[in-house]
Coordinates of C-alpha atoms in Angstrom, one line a residue:
X1 CA 26.0 -9.5 20.4
X2 CA 27.6 -6.0 20.5
X3 CA 29.9 -6.5 23.5
X4 CA 27.7 -4.5 25.8
X5 CA 25.9 -5.6 28.9
X6 CA 22.4 -5.8 27.3
X7 CA 23.3 -8.3 24.6
X8 CA 25.5 -10.2 27.1
X9 CA 22.5 -10.7 29.5
X10 CA 20.2 -11.6 26.6
X11 CA 22.7 -14.3 25.7
X12 CA 22.9 -15.6 29.3
X13 CA 19.1 -15.8 29.6
X14 CA 18.8 -17.8 26.4
X15 CA 21.7 -20.0 27.5
X16 CA 19.6 -21.1 30.4
X17 CA 16.9 -22.4 28.1
X18 CA 16.8 -25.3 25.6
X19 CA 18.2 -23.5 22.6
X20 CA 20.9 -24.5 20.1
X21 CA 22.6 -21.2 20.7
X22 CA 25.4 -19.3 18.9
X23 CA 26.4 -15.7 18.9
X24 CA 27.2 -13.4 16.0
X25 CA 29.0 -10.0 16.1
X26 CA 28.4 -7.4 13.4
X27 CA 31.1 -5.2 12.3
X28 CA 29.3 -2.3 10.7
X29 CA 31.9 0.4 10.6
X30 CA 35.5 0.6 9.4
X31 CA 37.0 3.0 11.9
X32 CA 40.3 3.4 10.1
X33 CA 40.6 7.0 9.0
X34 CA 42.7 8.4 6.2
X35 CA 45.7 8.6 8.4
X36 CA 45.6 4.8 8.8
X37 CA 44.8 4.9 12.5
X38 CA 41.9 3.0 14.1
X39 CA 39.8 5.1 16.4
X40 CA 36.2 5.8 17.2
X41 CA 33.9 2.7 17.7
X42 CA 37.0 0.5 18.4
X43 CA 35.2 -2.6 17.2
X44 CA 38.1 -4.9 18.2
X45 CA 37.4 -4.2 21.9
X46 CA 33.7 -4.9 21.4
X47 CA 34.6 -8.2 19.6
X48 CA 37.0 -9.1 22.4
X49 CA 34.2 -8.6 24.9
X50 CA 31.8 -10.7 22.9
X51 CA 34.4 -13.6 22.8
X52 CA 35.0 -13.4 26.5
X53 CA 31.3 -13.5 27.4
X54 CA 30.7 -16.4 25.0
X55 CA 33.6 -18.4 26.4
X56 CA 32.1 -18.0 29.9
X57 CA 28.7 -19.1 28.6
X58 CA 30.2 -22.0 26.6
X59 CA 28.6 -20.9 23.3
X60 CA 30.3 -20.4 19.9
X61 CA 30.6 -17.0 18.3
X62 CA 31.5 -15.6 15.0
X63 CA 31.9 -12.2 13.3
X64 CA 30.4 -10.9 10.1
X65 CA 31.7 -7.8 8.3
X66 CA 28.7 -5.8 7.1
X67 CA 30.6 -2.5 6.9
X68 CA 30.2 -2.3 3.1
X69 CA 26.4 -2.9 3.3
X70 CA 26.2 -0.3 6.2
X71 CA 28.0 2.3 4.2
X72 CA 25.9 1.8 1.0
X73 CA 22.5 1.3 2.6
X74 CA 22.7 3.5 5.7
X75 CA 25.6 5.9 6.0
X76 CA 25.9 7.3 2.4
X77 CA 22.1 7.9 2.2
X78 CA 22.2 9.5 5.6
X79 CA 25.0 11.8 4.4
X80 CA 22.9 12.9 1.5
X81 CA 20.0 13.7 3.8
X82 CA 22.2 15.7 6.2
X83 CA 23.7 17.6 3.3
X84 CA 20.2 18.6 2.1
X85 CA 19.3 20.0 5.5
X86 CA 17.1 17.2 6.7
X87 CA 17.6 15.1 9.8
X88 CA 17.9 11.3 9.3
X89 CA 17.8 8.6 11.9
X90 CA 20.3 6.0 10.8
X91 CA 19.6 3.7 13.7
X92 CA 16.0 3.1 12.6
X93 CA 17.1 2.1 9.1
X94 CA 20.0 0.1 10.3
X95 CA 17.6 -2.2 12.1
X96 CA 15.6 -2.6 8.8
X97 CA 18.4 -2.9 6.3
X98 CA 21.3 -4.4 8.3
X99 CA 20.2 -6.3 11.5
X100 CA 16.9 -7.5 10.1
X101 CA 18.1 -7.3 6.5
X102 CA 21.6 -8.2 5.5
X103 CA 22.4 -10.0 8.8
X104 CA 19.2 -12.0 8.8
X105 CA 20.0 -13.1 5.2
X106 CA 23.3 -14.6 6.4
X107 CA 22.0 -16.5 9.4
X108 CA 21.8 -20.3 9.2
X109 CA 18.4 -22.0 9.3
X110 CA 17.2 -25.2 10.8
X111 CA 17.2 -27.8 8.0
X112 CA 13.9 -29.3 9.4
X113 CA 12.0 -26.1 9.9
X114 CA 13.7 -23.9 7.3
X115 CA 14.1 -21.0 9.8
X116 CA 15.8 -20.0 13.0
X117 CA 15.2 -17.5 15.9
X118 CA 17.1 -14.2 15.9
X119 CA 17.6 -12.8 19.4
X120 CA 18.8 -9.2 20.2
X121 CA 19.4 -7.1 23.3
X122 CA 16.8 -4.5 22.3
X123 CA 14.4 -3.3 25.0
X124 CA 11.2 -4.2 23.2
X125 CA 8.5 -6.9 23.4
X126 CA 6.7 -9.2 20.9
X127 CA 3.4 -11.0 21.1
X128 CA 1.4 -13.1 18.8
X129 CA -2.1 -12.1 17.6
X130 CA -4.9 -14.7 17.7
X131 CA -4.2 -15.5 14.1
X132 CA -0.5 -16.0 14.7
X133 CA 0.9 -12.7 13.5
X134 CA 3.7 -11.0 15.4
X135 CA 3.2 -7.6 17.0
X136 CA 6.0 -5.2 18.1
X137 CA 5.3 -3.8 21.6
X138 CA 6.9 -1.2 23.8
X139 CA 9.3 -2.5 26.5
X140 CA 8.5 -2.6 30.2
X141 CA 11.2 -0.1 30.8
X142 CA 9.7 3.0 29.2
X143 CA 13.0 5.0 29.7
X144 CA 15.0 2.4 27.8
X145 CA 12.3 1.3 25.4
X146 CA 13.7 0.8 21.8
X147 CA 10.6 -0.2 19.9
X148 CA 10.8 3.2 18.1
X149 CA 14.1 2.1 16.6
X150 CA 12.5 -1.2 15.4
X151 CA 9.4 0.4 13.9
X152 CA 10.6 0.0 10.3
X153 CA 11.2 -3.8 10.4
X154 CA 9.0 -6.1 8.4
X155 CA 6.5 -8.7 9.7
X156 CA 8.7 -11.5 8.4
X157 CA 11.7 -10.2 10.3
X158 CA 9.7 -9.6 13.5
X159 CA 8.3 -13.2 13.3
X160 CA 11.9 -14.5 13.8
X161 CA 12.8 -12.1 16.6
X162 CA 13.3 -12.8 20.3
X163 CA 13.6 -9.9 22.8
X164 CA 14.8 -11.5 26.1
X165 CA 15.0 -8.1 27.8
X166 CA 11.6 -6.8 27.0
X167 CA 10.1 -7.4 30.4
X168 CA 13.2 -6.2 32.3
X169 CA 14.4 -2.8 33.4
X170 CA 17.9 -1.6 32.8
X171 CA 18.6 -1.8 36.5
X172 CA 17.5 -5.4 36.6
X173 CA 19.7 -6.2 33.5
X174 CA 22.7 -4.7 35.2
X175 CA 21.9 -6.6 38.4
X176 CA 21.6 -9.9 36.4
X177 CA 25.0 -9.2 34.7
X178 CA 26.6 -8.9 38.2
X179 CA 24.8 -12.0 39.5
X180 CA 26.0 -14.0 36.5
X181 CA 29.5 -12.5 36.8
X182 CA 29.6 -11.4 33.2
X183 CA 32.7 -9.7 32.0
X184 CA 30.6 -6.8 30.7
X185 CA 28.6 -6.2 33.9
X186 CA 30.2 -2.8 34.6
X187 CA 30.8 -1.7 31.0
X188 CA 29.6 1.9 30.5
X189 CA 26.5 2.3 28.4
X190 CA 27.1 3.4 24.8
X191 CA 25.4 6.5 23.7
X192 CA 24.7 8.1 20.3
X193 CA 25.5 6.8 16.8
X194 CA 28.0 4.0 16.7
X195 CA 30.0 5.4 13.8
X196 CA 30.7 8.6 15.7
X197 CA 32.2 6.8 18.7
X198 CA 34.8 8.9 20.6
X199 CA 35.5 11.2 17.7
X200 CA 34.0 14.2 19.5
X201 CA 31.2 16.5 18.5
X202 CA 28.8 15.2 15.9
X203 CA 29.1 18.3 13.7
X204 CA 32.9 17.9 13.6
X205 CA 32.4 14.3 12.5
X206 CA 30.1 15.3 9.6
X207 CA 32.5 18.0 8.6
X208 CA 35.0 15.3 7.7
X209 CA 32.6 13.9 5.1
X210 CA 30.7 16.9 3.9
X211 CA 32.2 19.9 2.2
X212 CA 31.7 23.3 3.8
X213 CA 28.7 25.1 2.3
X214 CA 28.2 28.5 4.1
X215 CA 25.0 30.4 3.9
X216 CA 22.9 33.0 5.8
X217 CA 21.1 32.6 9.1
X218 CA 17.9 34.7 8.8
X219 CA 15.6 35.9 11.5
X220 CA 12.2 34.8 10.3
X221 CA 10.4 37.6 12.0
X222 CA 12.5 40.4 10.5
X223 CA 13.9 38.7 7.4
X224 CA 17.3 40.1 8.4
X225 CA 20.5 38.1 8.1
X226 CA 21.9 37.8 11.6
X227 CA 24.7 35.3 11.0
X228 CA 26.4 32.7 8.9
X229 CA 26.3 28.9 9.0
X230 CA 28.9 26.5 7.7
X231 CA 26.4 24.0 6.3
X232 CA 22.7 23.2 6.7
X233 CA 23.7 20.0 8.7
X234 CA 25.3 22.1 11.4
X235 CA 21.9 23.2 12.7
X236 CA 18.9 21.2 13.7
X237 CA 15.3 22.3 13.7
X238 CA 13.9 22.9 17.2
X239 CA 17.4 23.3 18.8
X240 CA 18.9 26.5 20.1
X241 CA 20.9 28.4 17.5
X242 CA 24.4 29.4 18.5
X243 CA 25.2 32.5 16.6
X244 CA 28.3 34.5 17.1
X245 CA 27.7 38.0 18.5
X246 CA 24.0 37.3 19.3
X247 CA 22.9 37.6 22.9
X248 CA 19.2 36.9 22.1
X249 CA 18.2 33.2 22.4
X250 CA 17.0 32.0 19.1
X251 CA 15.9 28.6 17.9
X252 CA 16.0 27.0 14.4
X253 CA 12.6 26.8 12.9
X254 CA 13.3 26.1 9.2
X255 CA 16.0 25.3 6.7
X256 CA 15.8 26.2 3.0
X257 CA 18.1 24.0 0.8
X258 CA 17.4 26.1 -2.3
X259 CA 18.5 29.3 -0.7
X260 CA 20.9 27.4 1.6
X261 CA 19.5 29.4 4.5
X262 CA 18.8 28.6 8.1
X263 CA 15.8 30.5 9.7
X264 CA 15.6 31.2 13.4
X265 CA 13.0 32.7 15.7
X266 CA 13.3 34.3 19.2
X267 CA 12.4 32.1 22.1
X268 CA 11.6 28.4 22.3
X269 CA 7.8 28.7 22.2
X270 CA 7.4 30.5 18.9
X271 CA 4.6 29.3 16.7
X272 CA 7.0 28.7 13.8
X273 CA 8.6 25.9 15.9
X274 CA 5.3 24.0 15.9
X275 CA 4.3 21.3 13.4
X276 CA 0.6 20.6 12.9
X277 CA 1.0 17.9 10.3
X278 CA 3.5 15.2 9.6
X279 CA 3.6 14.1 6.0
X280 CA 5.0 10.6 5.0
X281 CA 5.1 9.4 1.4
X282 CA 6.5 5.9 1.7
X283 CA 4.9 4.5 4.9
X284 CA 6.2 1.1 6.1
X285 CA 3.6 -0.9 8.0
X286 CA 5.0 -3.8 10.0
X287 CA 1.9 -5.7 8.9
X288 CA 1.6 -5.4 5.1
X289 CA -2.1 -4.9 5.4
X290 CA -2.5 -1.1 5.7
X291 CA -5.0 0.1 8.3
X292 CA -8.0 2.2 7.2
X293 CA -7.3 5.8 6.5
X294 CA -8.7 8.2 9.0
X295 CA -8.1 6.2 12.2
X296 CA -7.1 7.3 15.6
X297 CA -3.8 6.3 17.1
X298 CA -0.7 8.0 18.6
X299 CA 2.6 9.2 17.2
X300 CA 6.2 9.5 18.2
X301 CA 8.8 11.5 16.2
X302 CA 11.7 10.9 18.6
X303 CA 13.0 8.2 20.9
X304 CA 11.8 8.6 24.5
X305 CA 9.2 11.1 23.4
X306 CA 5.8 10.5 25.0
X307 CA 3.4 9.4 22.3
X308 CA 0.8 11.9 21.3
X309 CA -2.8 11.2 20.2
X310 CA -3.3 11.8 16.5
X311 CA -5.4 11.0 13.4
X312 CA -3.8 9.3 10.4
X313 CA -5.3 10.4 7.1
X314 CA -4.7 9.6 3.4
X315 CA -3.6 12.3 1.0
X316 CA -4.8 12.3 -2.6
X317 CA -1.5 11.1 -3.9
X318 CA -1.3 8.2 -1.4
X319 CA 0.9 9.9 1.2
X320 CA 0.0 9.5 4.8
X321 CA -0.8 12.7 6.8
X322 CA -0.6 12.5 10.6
X323 CA -2.5 15.2 12.4
X324 CA -1.6 15.4 16.2
X325 CA -4.2 16.6 18.6
X326 CA -1.6 19.0 19.9
X327 CA 1.1 20.5 17.6
X328 CA 4.5 18.9 17.7
X329 CA 7.6 21.0 18.5
X330 CA 10.7 21.0 16.3
X331 CA 9.9 18.3 13.8
X332 CA 12.5 18.3 11.0
X333 CA 12.1 16.7 7.5
X334 CA 13.9 13.4 7.6
X335 CA 12.8 12.5 11.2
X336 CA 11.1 9.2 11.7
X337 CA 7.4 9.2 12.7
X338 CA 6.1 6.0 14.2
X339 CA 2.4 5.2 14.9
X340 CA 1.1 3.2 17.9
X341 CA -2.1 1.7 19.0
X342 CA -1.5 1.7 22.8
X343 CA 1.8 -0.1 23.2
X344 CA 1.5 -1.8 19.8
X345 CA 3.8 -0.2 17.1
X346 CA 2.2 -0.2 13.7
X347 CA 5.0 1.1 11.5
X348 CA 6.9 4.3 10.5
X349 CA 8.3 6.6 7.8
X350 CA 10.2 9.8 7.5
X351 CA 8.5 13.3 7.6
X352 CA 8.6 15.2 4.3
X353 CA 8.6 19.0 4.0
X354 CA 5.4 19.4 2.0
X355 CA 1.7 20.0 2.6
X356 CA -0.5 18.0 0.2
X357 CA -4.2 18.7 -0.2
X358 CA -6.3 16.2 1.5
X359 CA -9.2 14.4 -0.1
X360 CA -12.5 14.6 1.9
X361 CA -12.5 11.9 4.5
X362 CA -14.9 10.4 7.0
X363 CA -14.7 11.2 10.7
X364 CA -11.7 9.3 12.1
X365 CA -12.5 6.1 14.0
X366 CA -10.5 4.5 16.8
X367 CA -8.4 1.5 15.7
X368 CA -10.1 -1.5 17.3
X369 CA -8.5 -2.5 20.5
X370 CA -9.0 -6.3 20.3
X371 CA -6.6 -8.2 18.3
X372 CA -9.3 -10.6 17.2
X373 CA -11.2 -7.8 15.5
X374 CA -8.0 -6.5 13.9
X375 CA -7.2 -9.9 12.5
X376 CA -10.7 -10.2 10.9
X377 CA -10.4 -6.7 9.4
X378 CA -6.8 -7.1 8.2
X379 CA -7.8 -8.5 4.8
X380 CA -10.4 -5.8 4.4
X381 CA -8.0 -2.9 5.1
X382 CA -7.4 -0.7 2.1
X383 CA -7.1 3.0 1.2
X384 CA -10.4 4.7 0.5

């Protein structure tokens, strides 16, 4: 439980059922800054809300401090990625490494079955295939759907997961919270990365951890320097570039960490903003059986982005190349690309800034729609 309305309603729904239920609160971030104050995420308030809700539900709750694991596994690697000019998504890897990693390792198990269920307030769904394997599905509420953020978790972690909110909309969840008279019913929705909290602009937050590294802003069309940046992390590919003294609207199309340069183009529809291939070198399938190379599916590179039809191919070095039917706009190295078969999420990885040569491949085939056929083929799937 996080102290928000979603996890509170999830707990209430489970409390109505025949579960031996207990709640756990993760402290992932130490908000004390160098001055000794405690600002930002204000985890104590979240913990207080969790305790109040649990008291009203009559269930025990406990807190686990995973701030060290979060710093080492999520935040420090993300800082390195930002500093290099790429754009990480810490929330995706937090689910893999922390919620469905370090936290799951600490949870008690039933002595009879050797396992336990792990419920969260995510807007996502799970179903079982005919052979008894778990599948991650999009939520009913497409606006709040969070399956993208869960796309990196393993099959073993997904098997233990429960998503009580998967078939509900946010409006319904809020109404249920009021009906159940939960203390968090009117709590505002949290937005953005948890470790930024109320600290202000994201770039200012990063500036407190990364040393200034100024460099040129270059117009890609003229190759002229038109401004200066304070660090590659201060600009994001695809976004409007704010350049002092420039009236022309320009957009970031590329960043060069070797030259420490940010490249921009005029207008938001420039061809340089389009990405025709997404390259992934360490793909993480939720099912460990990798699908056949050259299959048809759909891809998302952002949360809330409508999935786009694509073909997934295998590069000569084992990397996965995703070729969308229509070019994607503003894709940055480090962004997470997730593949889908309909509403079934297959897995994800980060986009790399390279263009490998492709081995010759057969014409892409659609991934079979029936789960029964997929189960039969699962053991046969291999790279060719």
